[in-house]
Amino acid sequence: MDFRMEHIFDWPASLIVPILAAGEDIVPMEDLPNVTQRKALERRREGSKMFSRLEWNVHGQIPKIAQKIISPEKLNFIEESVWDDQTQAFTVRILPHFFRKQITCRTVSTWSDHDGGKKARRVFGGTLEIHIPVIGPIMERTIIDYLKKNNDENAKMVRKALAQRFGPPQS
């Protein structure tokens, strides 16, 4: 199942992108709904790219039909991400701890100028596929719903953090 989300931020990408390129989080990702813990396992820079491996512990409401197969601890995963200075984008591959052969997830989060460079646009999209009969499509929709809620909440948190860091947006 494909998904796509877009958020506009009232600060120029030229202020935001250097933070991301440095490997810094704009906001603590652990503060997102449904995230229990996020731990950096590896982070290294090679030229114009930043490589990261992060372990995520997450939780959420598992649809009743899937509860016999999927327990909360089976939602945890490793994120392998690459930030590319040239494309101003994160490319991410999710490696679940369980059901690795049945679940694939890849995302791209791209930052660019918007409104003549006065604002920044973040486009986040990707594909989630769960190859488990009957419950796969149900789980895909549920997980993408959580992902969208977290991404919307993250956008609010980023706006607040940017206002604290750079002051109110310039009109």
PDB file of N, CA and C in Angstrom, residues 16 60 80:
ATOM      1  N   ILE A  16      16.374  24.740   7.838  1.00  0.00           N
ATOM      2  CA  ILE A  16      16.023  23.413   8.353  1.00  0.00           C
ATOM      3  C   ILE A  16      16.992  22.330   7.882  1.00  0.00           C
ATOM      4  N   GLY A  60       0.768   0.260  19.761  1.00  0.00           N
ATOM      5  CA  GLY A  60      -0.447   0.740  19.110  1.00  0.00           C
ATOM      6  C   GLY A  60      -1.553  -0.280  19.256  1.00  0.00           C
ATOM      7  N   GLU A  80      16.847   1.720   8.878  1.00  0.00           N
ATOM      8  CA  GLU A  80      18.099   2.034   8.190  1.00  0.00           C
ATOM      9  C   GLU A  80      17.808   3.237   7.306  1.00  0.00           C
TER      10      GLU A  80
END
